[in-house]
Amino acid sequence: MRHQAPFSSQRGTAIPSTHLTFPSAEAHRSWLEQQSALPRGFRVGRTRFEFMPAEVAKPAKMNLTLVVLDEPTPAFAAVFTKNAFPGAPVVLGRKRLEEPTLGAVVVNNKVSNVCAPGGVEASERLCAAVAGGLGLSASQVLPCSTGVIGWRLPVDAMVEAVPQAVSTLAGGSVLPAAEGIMTTDLYAKVRRAQVGSGSIVGIAKGAGMIEPNLATMLVFLMTDVDVPREALRAALRSVSARTFGCISVDSDTSTSDTVALLSSRKVPCPSLKEFEAALEQVCADLAEDIVRNGEGVHHVMRVRVHGAPGEDVARGIGKSVVNSPLFQCAVNGNDPNVGRLVAAIGKYVGAHHPEVDLSRCTLRMGGRVIMEHGAFRLDNEAEKALVAHMKGAELYTSVPPADGLTFRPQVTFPPHERSVEIDVDLGGGPGACTVLGADRSHEYISENADYRS
């Protein structure tokens, strides 16, 4: 079921730490359970309730999830979206960074609480209710929301549900929280790494509206390793930029992106270097999990760009490739339409870095050279090999829907961790970056056409 691969934290070489295959949803669930042991000093709980949105006359269900420390900690960090329309929880989260300690995180799905009337007040009221149930102050509770943008939180129902969520708090496994924060995700995402006698465990949600600008979706990282507050924050900023900052599903930066890192400080840190390497492993794996579990994703694309003047140029080229609608559609159809690939590269370079000379560019797909020194090297054999490579990376194939309208994913687990591998060598500098992206499918369109209805 599992093959462990070496992990490299060298910039520009995002090597996954695993090459997993799963024959069934049950096998994947079993693996998740093996990854889910909470670090010392943490408990999680959740409850689910029904409510009637104020905006639509249709019953909905919401999960309320808690991540709680046994004792409030000064060692906490977070990074947030740069979207200029941030949700109310992001507004409050930025303020929470100024607090001396944090004791809990409260997360709701279904409603994102963005630009809703009284949104900040609603989040503060929820924090106060959680704090009252845990013996904390409201300022020691970090709120996070995800779901439909524009709807108001059903705050009365949420406050009423808090005691039930508190009553379910337990140590042991993080999996209830990983499942509680899901929206359109097909499956929960959990990753872990050992650090000396301690560990880092991370959970994430995110499937659509994914192109992080610094942070991404909702990610919660828990560790029992004692890392000072400022060092913890520096590590999270650096690692987030190299991992979550290098992925895209559909090029849209969410209004609610949050990555939070909490330490219970129960075990000594062997070294900051070792801690950051483990943190990067967890975040890199979660970042790839998010793309692989993206809305309607059939293929993950891994675009490694090197030989660039700088890392920023390499990242921009990689993002241009994975965000090209034409190339996304070609990949979805297992069509190695390399003209769309070079168009995406040239579009970005021409618009942003016209000084970059592409005449020395060498392109590879699936390890095969398809362009060298600016000229294609294509023939019938190459075409067949590229098609086979794409088909080998496909997670599932579309099945025409019975109603003729709504395409649905054919799997609820990741069968494998293979990707369409693209290598872009500009041949002219030290800059490198690996970007992960996804194709564009019938299922993506169906999901986002019907998301609220």
Short mmCIF file of C-alpha atoms in Angstrom, two decimals:
data_model
loop_
_atom_site.label_atom_id
_atom_site.label_comp_id
_atom_site.label_asym_id
_atom_site.label_seq_id
_atom_site.Cartn_x
_atom_site.Cartn_y
_atom_site.Cartn_z
CA MET A 1 0.00 0.00 0.00
CA ARG A 2 2.75 2.44 0.87
CA HIS A 3 6.16 3.36 -0.45
CA GLN A 4 8.18 5.86 1.55
CA ALA A 5 10.26 8.23 -0.55
CA PRO A 6 13.03 10.55 0.58
CA PHE A 7 11.93 14.09 1.31
CA SER A 8 14.03 17.02 0.20
CA SER A 9 13.49 20.51 1.59
CA GLN A 10 15.80 22.03 -1.01
CA ARG A 11 13.97 24.89 -2.68
CA GLY A 12 12.63 24.11 -6.09
CA THR A 13 12.65 20.32 -5.57
CA ALA A 14 9.28 19.50 -4.02
CA ILE A 15 9.73 15.75 -3.68
CA PRO A 16 6.73 14.04 -2.08
CA SER A 17 7.54 11.96 0.99
CA THR A 18 5.24 9.13 -0.11
CA HIS A 19 4.20 7.28 -3.25
CA LEU A 20 0.97 5.76 -2.00
CA THR A 21 -1.52 3.54 -3.79
CA PHE A 22 -4.89 2.51 -2.39
CA PRO A 23 -7.13 -0.23 -3.81
CA SER A 24 -10.23 1.00 -1.99
CA ALA A 25 -11.74 3.71 0.20
CA GLU A 26 -11.43 1.31 3.13
CA ALA A 27 -7.69 0.94 2.61
CA HIS A 28 -7.28 4.70 2.43
CA ARG A 29 -9.32 5.14 5.60
CA SER A 30 -7.13 2.60 7.39
CA TRP A 31 -4.02 4.54 6.37
CA LEU A 32 -5.56 7.82 7.57
CA GLU A 33 -6.25 6.26 10.95
CA GLN A 34 -2.59 5.24 11.20
CA GLN A 35 -1.53 8.86 10.58
CA SER A 36 -3.97 10.46 12.98
CA ALA A 37 -2.47 10.15 16.47
CA LEU A 38 -2.65 13.57 18.13
CA PRO A 39 0.50 15.10 19.62
CA ARG A 40 0.59 15.39 23.40
CA GLY A 41 -1.54 18.17 24.87
CA PHE A 42 -4.32 18.29 22.24
CA ARG A 43 -7.95 17.25 22.06
CA VAL A 44 -10.47 17.54 19.24
CA GLY A 45 -14.26 17.34 19.06
CA ARG A 46 -17.12 18.10 16.72
CA THR A 47 -20.88 18.16 16.40
CA ARG A 48 -23.32 18.49 13.51
CA PHE A 49 -26.64 20.29 13.38
CA GLU A 50 -29.27 21.42 10.90
CA PHE A 51 -30.16 25.07 10.28
CA MET A 52 -32.12 27.21 7.86
CA PRO A 53 -29.96 29.78 6.04
CA ALA A 54 -31.33 33.32 6.16
CA GLU A 55 -30.64 33.71 2.44
CA VAL A 56 -32.34 30.61 1.01
CA ALA A 57 -35.38 28.65 2.16
CA LYS A 58 -33.62 25.30 2.11
CA PRO A 59 -32.39 23.36 5.20
CA ALA A 60 -28.63 22.93 5.49
CA LYS A 61 -26.26 21.08 7.81
CA MET A 62 -23.15 22.45 9.52
CA ASN A 63 -20.22 20.89 11.37
CA LEU A 64 -18.75 22.70 14.36
CA THR A 65 -15.23 21.47 15.07
CA LEU A 66 -12.93 22.23 18.01
CA VAL A 67 -9.15 21.89 18.34
CA VAL A 68 -8.24 22.48 21.99
CA LEU A 69 -4.97 22.59 23.92
CA ASP A 70 -4.84 21.18 27.43
CA GLU A 71 -3.27 24.49 28.45
CA PRO A 72 -3.21 27.82 26.56
CA THR A 73 0.08 28.32 24.74
CA PRO A 74 2.14 31.37 23.76
CA ALA A 75 3.64 29.29 20.94
CA PHE A 76 1.20 29.74 18.09
CA ALA A 77 1.42 31.07 14.55
CA ALA A 78 -0.85 31.72 11.59
CA VAL A 79 -0.76 33.05 8.05
CA PHE A 80 -3.81 34.31 6.20
CA THR A 81 -5.14 35.08 2.73
CA LYS A 82 -4.11 38.27 0.95
CA ASN A 83 -7.53 38.51 -0.69
CA ALA A 84 -8.73 42.09 -0.14
CA PHE A 85 -12.20 40.82 0.83
CA PRO A 86 -11.18 38.72 3.86
CA GLY A 87 -13.75 36.84 5.90
CA ALA A 88 -14.60 38.01 9.42
CA PRO A 89 -12.62 35.12 10.98
CA VAL A 90 -9.51 36.26 9.09
CA VAL A 91 -10.00 39.80 10.41
CA LEU A 92 -10.21 38.44 13.95
CA GLY A 93 -7.42 35.92 13.36
CA ARG A 94 -4.96 38.68 12.54
CA LYS A 95 -5.87 40.34 15.85
CA ARG A 96 -5.44 37.07 17.71
CA LEU A 97 -1.78 37.01 16.69
CA GLU A 98 -1.25 39.91 19.09
CA GLU A 99 -2.60 37.93 22.07
CA PRO A 100 -0.19 36.43 24.63
CA THR A 101 -1.71 32.92 24.43
CA LEU A 102 -4.14 30.80 22.43
CA GLY A 103 -6.14 27.90 23.81
CA ALA A 104 -8.51 26.71 21.10
CA VAL A 105 -9.60 26.87 17.47
CA VAL A 106 -13.27 26.71 16.45
CA VAL A 107 -14.09 25.86 12.83
CA ASN A 108 -17.39 25.75 11.01
CA ASN A 109 -18.06 24.59 7.49
CA LYS A 110 -20.99 25.40 5.15
CA VAL A 111 -20.85 29.22 5.68
CA SER A 112 -17.65 31.24 5.24
CA ASN A 113 -18.83 34.45 6.97
CA VAL A 114 -17.42 36.81 4.33
CA CYS A 115 -18.87 40.34 3.97
CA ALA A 116 -21.98 39.21 5.84
CA PRO A 117 -23.82 41.78 8.00
CA GLY A 118 -22.53 41.58 11.57
CA GLY A 119 -19.95 38.97 10.62
CA VAL A 120 -17.23 40.03 13.06
CA GLU A 121 -19.73 40.27 15.92
CA ALA A 122 -21.08 36.81 15.08
CA SER A 123 -17.59 35.27 15.16
CA GLU A 124 -16.80 37.00 18.43
CA ARG A 125 -20.03 35.70 19.95
CA LEU A 126 -19.12 32.17 18.89
CA CYS A 127 -15.64 32.55 20.37
CA ALA A 128 -17.14 33.74 23.64
CA ALA A 129 -19.42 30.70 23.79
CA VAL A 130 -16.52 28.32 23.14
CA ALA A 131 -14.38 30.13 25.70
CA GLY A 132 -17.14 29.83 28.29
CA GLY A 133 -17.27 26.07 27.78
CA LEU A 134 -13.51 25.69 28.10
CA GLY A 135 -12.66 28.17 30.85
CA LEU A 136 -10.85 30.51 28.46
CA SER A 137 -11.25 34.13 27.42
CA ALA A 138 -12.76 34.83 23.99
CA SER A 139 -9.46 36.30 22.83
CA GLN A 140 -7.84 32.88 23.37
CA VAL A 141 -10.09 31.29 20.72
CA LEU A 142 -9.24 31.48 17.00
CA PRO A 143 -12.30 31.32 14.71
CA CYS A 144 -12.25 29.87 11.19
CA SER A 145 -15.11 29.52 8.72
CA THR A 146 -15.41 27.92 5.29
CA GLY A 147 -18.27 27.43 2.87
CA VAL A 148 -20.68 29.66 0.96
CA ILE A 149 -19.57 33.28 0.67
CA GLY A 150 -22.20 35.90 1.44
CA TRP A 151 -24.36 33.91 3.84
CA ARG A 152 -24.65 34.90 7.50
CA LEU A 153 -23.57 32.53 10.24
CA PRO A 154 -26.50 30.83 11.99
CA VAL A 155 -24.93 32.06 15.21
CA ASP A 156 -27.83 31.19 17.53
CA ALA A 157 -27.77 27.57 16.40
CA MET A 158 -23.96 27.50 16.58
CA VAL A 159 -23.86 28.81 20.14
CA GLU A 160 -26.49 26.28 21.11
CA ALA A 161 -24.32 23.49 19.61
CA VAL A 162 -21.14 24.48 21.46
CA PRO A 163 -21.80 22.41 24.63
CA GLN A 164 -22.29 19.27 22.53
CA ALA A 165 -19.02 19.93 20.66
CA VAL A 166 -17.20 20.47 23.96
CA SER A 167 -18.62 17.23 25.37
CA THR A 168 -17.06 15.24 22.50
CA LEU A 169 -13.50 16.51 23.11
CA ALA A 170 -11.01 13.66 23.21
CA GLY A 171 -7.34 12.97 22.66
CA GLY A 172 -6.13 10.08 20.58
CA SER A 173 -7.07 10.82 16.97
CA VAL A 174 -7.26 14.00 14.90
CA LEU A 175 -9.45 12.29 12.29
CA PRO A 176 -12.81 13.59 13.66
CA ALA A 177 -11.52 17.15 13.17
CA ALA A 178 -10.12 16.35 9.71
CA GLU A 179 -13.56 15.11 8.66
CA GLY A 180 -15.43 17.90 10.40
CA ILE A 181 -13.78 20.71 8.42
CA MET A 182 -14.59 19.22 4.98
CA THR A 183 -16.88 20.93 2.47
CA THR A 184 -16.66 19.65 -1.12
CA ASP A 185 -13.61 17.53 -0.24
CA LEU A 186 -14.07 13.89 -1.21
CA TYR A 187 -12.00 12.63 1.72
CA ALA A 188 -10.17 13.81 4.83
CA LYS A 189 -6.52 14.87 4.64
CA VAL A 190 -4.06 14.04 7.45
CA ARG A 191 -0.24 14.05 7.45
CA ARG A 192 2.33 13.61 10.20
CA ALA A 193 6.08 13.63 10.82
CA GLN A 194 8.25 12.74 13.79
CA VAL A 195 10.56 15.36 15.35
CA GLY A 196 12.78 13.84 18.00
CA SER A 197 10.45 12.43 20.66
CA GLY A 198 7.60 14.59 19.42
CA SER A 199 5.56 14.96 16.26
CA ILE A 200 3.77 17.35 13.91
CA VAL A 201 0.28 16.41 12.72
CA GLY A 202 -1.60 18.45 10.12
CA ILE A 203 -5.12 18.41 8.69
CA ALA A 204 -6.48 20.41 5.76
CA LYS A 205 -9.61 21.18 3.79
CA GLY A 206 -9.75 22.67 0.36
CA ALA A 207 -11.04 21.59 -3.00
CA GLY A 208 -12.01 24.65 -5.02
CA MET A 209 -11.20 28.38 -4.99
CA ILE A 210 -7.57 27.37 -4.63
CA GLU A 211 -4.59 29.50 -5.53
CA PRO A 212 -3.08 30.54 -2.24
CA ASN A 213 -1.43 33.89 -1.86
CA LEU A 214 0.90 33.04 1.06
CA ALA A 215 -1.47 30.70 2.90
CA THR A 216 -4.13 28.29 1.72
CA MET A 217 -7.65 27.07 2.43
CA LEU A 218 -7.90 25.88 6.05
CA VAL A 219 -4.91 24.05 7.47
CA PHE A 220 -4.35 23.22 11.13
CA LEU A 221 -0.95 22.03 12.30
CA MET A 222 -0.41 20.67 15.82
CA THR A 223 2.87 19.83 17.50
CA ASP A 224 4.08 18.93 20.97
CA VAL A 225 7.60 20.12 20.14
CA ASP A 226 8.59 23.19 22.16
CA VAL A 227 9.53 25.90 19.64
CA PRO A 228 9.66 29.56 20.73
CA ARG A 229 6.86 31.77 19.44
CA GLU A 230 8.90 33.89 17.03
CA ALA A 231 10.82 30.92 15.66
CA LEU A 232 7.53 29.09 15.14
CA ARG A 233 6.12 32.03 13.21
CA ALA A 234 9.21 32.45 11.06
CA ALA A 235 9.17 28.75 10.19
CA LEU A 236 5.50 28.81 9.23
CA ARG A 237 5.90 31.86 6.99
CA SER A 238 8.87 30.34 5.21
CA VAL A 239 7.41 26.87 4.80
CA SER A 240 3.96 28.10 3.70
CA ALA A 241 5.50 30.12 0.89
CA ARG A 242 7.43 27.08 -0.39
CA THR A 243 4.53 24.64 -0.18
CA PHE A 244 1.00 26.05 -0.06
CA GLY A 245 2.19 29.09 -2.01
CA CYS A 246 3.13 26.81 -4.93
CA ILE A 247 -0.19 25.11 -5.66
CA SER A 248 -3.31 25.92 -7.66
CA VAL A 249 -6.55 24.18 -8.55
CA ASP A 250 -8.42 26.97 -10.32
CA SER A 251 -6.35 30.17 -9.87
CA ASP A 252 -8.82 31.74 -7.40
CA THR A 253 -7.47 32.94 -4.05
CA SER A 254 -10.02 32.28 -1.31
CA THR A 255 -11.33 34.97 1.03
CA SER A 256 -10.85 32.66 4.01
CA ASP A 257 -7.42 31.03 3.61
CA THR A 258 -5.83 30.28 6.98
CA VAL A 259 -2.90 28.14 8.11
CA ALA A 260 -2.52 27.86 11.90
CA LEU A 261 0.28 26.17 13.83
CA LEU A 262 -0.03 25.44 17.56
CA SER A 263 2.54 23.97 19.95
CA SER A 264 1.66 22.38 23.29
CA ARG A 265 5.37 22.61 24.25
CA LYS A 266 5.43 19.15 25.82
CA VAL A 267 8.76 17.85 24.48
CA PRO A 268 12.10 19.54 23.76
CA CYS A 269 13.00 20.57 20.22
CA PRO A 270 16.04 18.67 18.92
CA SER A 271 16.91 21.58 16.59
CA LEU A 272 15.05 24.31 14.73
CA LYS A 273 16.46 23.01 11.45
CA GLU A 274 15.05 19.54 12.11
CA PHE A 275 11.70 20.99 13.15
CA GLU A 276 11.39 23.14 10.02
CA ALA A 277 12.30 20.21 7.77
CA ALA A 278 9.56 18.10 9.37
CA LEU A 279 7.09 20.99 9.12
CA GLU A 280 7.91 21.36 5.44
CA GLN A 281 7.36 17.64 4.87
CA VAL A 282 3.90 17.79 6.47
CA CYS A 283 2.94 20.96 4.59
CA ALA A 284 4.26 19.75 1.24
CA ASP A 285 2.31 16.51 1.56
CA LEU A 286 -0.87 18.34 2.61
CA ALA A 287 -0.44 20.78 -0.28
CA GLU A 288 -0.32 17.91 -2.76
CA ASP A 289 -3.25 16.20 -1.01
CA ILE A 290 -5.31 19.37 -1.46
CA VAL A 291 -4.61 19.48 -5.20
CA ARG A 292 -5.23 15.75 -5.64
CA ASN A 293 -8.53 16.12 -3.77
CA GLY A 294 -9.47 19.27 -5.72
CA GLU A 295 -12.92 19.63 -7.21
CA GLY A 296 -13.23 17.34 -10.22
CA VAL A 297 -9.48 16.67 -10.41
CA HIS A 298 -8.51 13.79 -12.71
CA HIS A 299 -4.80 14.63 -12.97
CA VAL A 300 -2.29 16.39 -10.74
CA MET A 301 0.35 18.32 -12.69
CA ARG A 302 3.81 18.72 -11.21
CA VAL A 303 5.69 21.47 -13.06
CA ARG A 304 9.35 21.83 -12.13
CA VAL A 305 10.92 25.01 -13.51
CA HIS A 306 14.67 25.58 -13.20
CA GLY A 307 17.44 27.49 -14.90
CA ALA A 308 15.46 30.68 -14.27
CA PRO A 309 16.92 34.07 -13.29
CA GLY A 310 15.19 33.81 -9.91
CA GLU A 311 12.71 31.78 -7.89
CA ASP A 312 9.95 34.31 -8.55
CA VAL A 313 10.30 33.84 -12.33
CA ALA A 314 10.27 30.06 -11.94
CA ARG A 315 7.14 30.19 -9.76
CA GLY A 316 5.38 32.52 -12.21
CA ILE A 317 6.06 30.22 -15.15
CA GLY A 318 4.87 27.18 -13.21
CA LYS A 319 1.68 28.95 -12.17
CA SER A 320 1.05 30.08 -15.75
CA VAL A 321 1.23 26.48 -16.93
CA VAL A 322 -1.04 24.94 -14.30
CA ASN A 323 -3.55 27.82 -14.54
CA SER A 324 -3.93 27.72 -18.33
CA PRO A 325 -7.55 26.68 -19.07
CA LEU A 326 -6.52 25.34 -22.47
CA PHE A 327 -3.71 23.22 -21.07
CA GLN A 328 -5.88 22.07 -18.14
CA CYS A 329 -8.50 20.81 -20.60
CA ALA A 330 -5.89 19.07 -22.75
CA VAL A 331 -4.47 17.25 -19.74
CA ASN A 332 -7.97 16.22 -18.69
CA GLY A 333 -8.43 14.60 -22.09
CA ASN A 334 -5.01 12.86 -21.97
CA ASP A 335 -4.07 14.99 -24.96
CA PRO A 336 -0.38 16.03 -24.95
CA ASN A 337 -1.11 19.29 -26.75
CA VAL A 338 2.33 20.75 -26.17
CA GLY A 339 1.45 23.88 -28.13
CA ARG A 340 -0.71 24.92 -25.19
CA LEU A 341 2.20 24.26 -22.83
CA VAL A 342 4.63 26.51 -24.68
CA ALA A 343 1.92 29.16 -25.12
CA ALA A 344 1.43 29.28 -21.34
CA ILE A 345 5.17 29.63 -20.75
CA GLY A 346 5.63 32.25 -23.44
CA LYS A 347 2.56 34.21 -22.31
CA TYR A 348 3.98 34.71 -18.83
CA VAL A 349 7.53 35.47 -19.94
CA GLY A 350 6.40 37.90 -22.62
CA ALA A 351 4.12 39.80 -20.24
CA HIS A 352 6.30 39.84 -17.13
CA HIS A 353 9.93 39.03 -18.01
CA PRO A 354 10.57 39.75 -21.70
CA GLU A 355 14.28 39.89 -20.97
CA VAL A 356 14.32 36.09 -20.43
CA ASP A 357 15.76 34.28 -23.48
CA LEU A 358 13.69 31.16 -24.24
CA SER A 359 15.91 30.00 -27.11
CA ARG A 360 17.79 27.73 -24.68
CA CYS A 361 14.61 26.25 -23.21
CA THR A 362 14.35 22.47 -22.90
CA LEU A 363 10.99 20.87 -22.04
CA ARG A 364 10.30 17.37 -20.79
CA MET A 365 7.04 15.60 -20.11
CA GLY A 366 7.07 12.25 -18.33
CA GLY A 367 10.86 12.40 -18.48
CA ARG A 368 10.88 12.60 -22.28
CA VAL A 369 12.44 15.56 -24.11
CA ILE A 370 9.75 17.27 -26.18
CA MET A 371 11.58 20.54 -26.91
CA GLU A 372 15.29 21.31 -26.99
CA HIS A 373 16.87 24.71 -27.53
CA GLY A 374 13.52 26.20 -28.47
CA ALA A 375 12.61 23.56 -31.12
CA PHE A 376 10.12 20.69 -30.71
CA ARG A 377 11.29 17.07 -30.86
CA LEU A 378 8.04 15.28 -31.62
CA ASP A 379 7.02 12.21 -33.60
CA ASN A 380 4.41 9.46 -33.50
CA GLU A 381 6.35 7.46 -30.91
CA ALA A 382 6.64 10.50 -28.66
CA GLU A 383 2.91 11.19 -28.98
CA LYS A 384 2.05 7.65 -27.89
CA ALA A 385 4.46 7.81 -24.94
CA LEU A 386 3.03 11.10 -23.73
CA VAL A 387 -0.55 9.84 -23.95
CA ALA A 388 0.46 6.76 -21.94
CA HIS A 389 2.13 8.96 -19.32
CA MET A 390 -1.00 11.06 -18.93
CA LYS A 391 -3.29 8.04 -18.71
CA GLY A 392 -1.00 6.55 -16.07
CA ALA A 393 -1.46 9.66 -13.93
CA GLU A 394 -5.27 9.73 -14.25
CA LEU A 395 -7.21 9.24 -11.01
CA TYR A 396 -10.47 8.27 -12.71
CA THR A 397 -12.35 8.73 -15.97
CA SER A 398 -15.64 10.55 -16.40
CA VAL A 399 -18.89 8.62 -16.69
CA PRO A 400 -21.76 10.33 -18.55
CA PRO A 401 -24.44 11.18 -15.98
CA ALA A 402 -27.85 9.53 -16.06
CA ASP A 403 -29.56 12.93 -15.90
CA GLY A 404 -27.38 14.25 -18.72
CA LEU A 405 -26.33 17.20 -16.56
CA THR A 406 -24.38 16.53 -13.38
CA PHE A 407 -21.01 14.79 -13.65
CA ARG A 408 -19.82 13.29 -10.34
CA PRO A 409 -16.38 11.98 -9.33
CA GLN A 410 -16.06 8.23 -9.66
CA VAL A 411 -13.82 7.81 -6.59
CA THR A 412 -13.94 8.95 -2.98
CA PHE A 413 -10.29 8.21 -2.24
CA PRO A 414 -6.93 8.75 -3.98
CA PRO A 415 -6.07 5.57 -5.94
CA HIS A 416 -2.45 6.70 -6.33
CA GLU A 417 -0.11 9.68 -6.01
CA ARG A 418 1.17 9.85 -9.58
CA SER A 419 1.31 13.14 -11.50
CA VAL A 420 1.74 14.46 -15.02
CA GLU A 421 5.41 15.39 -14.75
CA ILE A 422 6.57 18.49 -16.64
CA ASP A 423 10.11 19.83 -16.52
CA VAL A 424 10.96 23.31 -17.82
CA ASP A 425 14.70 24.06 -18.06
CA LEU A 426 15.34 27.66 -19.08
CA GLY A 427 19.08 26.98 -19.12
CA GLY A 428 20.09 30.33 -17.72
CA GLY A 429 20.10 30.84 -13.97
CA PRO A 430 19.89 29.49 -10.41
CA GLY A 431 16.15 30.05 -9.89
CA ALA A 432 13.95 27.00 -9.41
CA CYS A 433 10.45 26.23 -8.18
CA THR A 434 8.05 23.29 -8.35
CA VAL A 435 4.35 24.12 -8.78
CA LEU A 436 1.46 21.69 -8.40
CA GLY A 437 -1.77 22.12 -10.32
CA ALA A 438 -4.78 20.26 -11.67
CA ASP A 439 -6.72 19.66 -14.85
CA ARG A 440 -10.18 21.05 -15.67
CA SER A 441 -13.02 18.56 -15.91
CA HIS A 442 -16.76 18.03 -16.41
CA GLU A 443 -16.95 17.32 -12.68
CA TYR A 444 -15.38 20.68 -11.80
CA ILE A 445 -17.99 22.51 -13.86
CA SER A 446 -20.85 20.49 -12.35
CA GLU A 447 -19.62 21.09 -8.80
CA ASN A 448 -19.32 24.82 -9.20
CA ALA A 449 -22.51 25.24 -11.22
CA ASP A 450 -24.50 23.48 -8.49
CA TYR A 451 -22.45 24.50 -5.41
CA ARG A 452 -25.20 26.50 -3.67
CA SER A 453 -28.26 24.86 -5.21
#
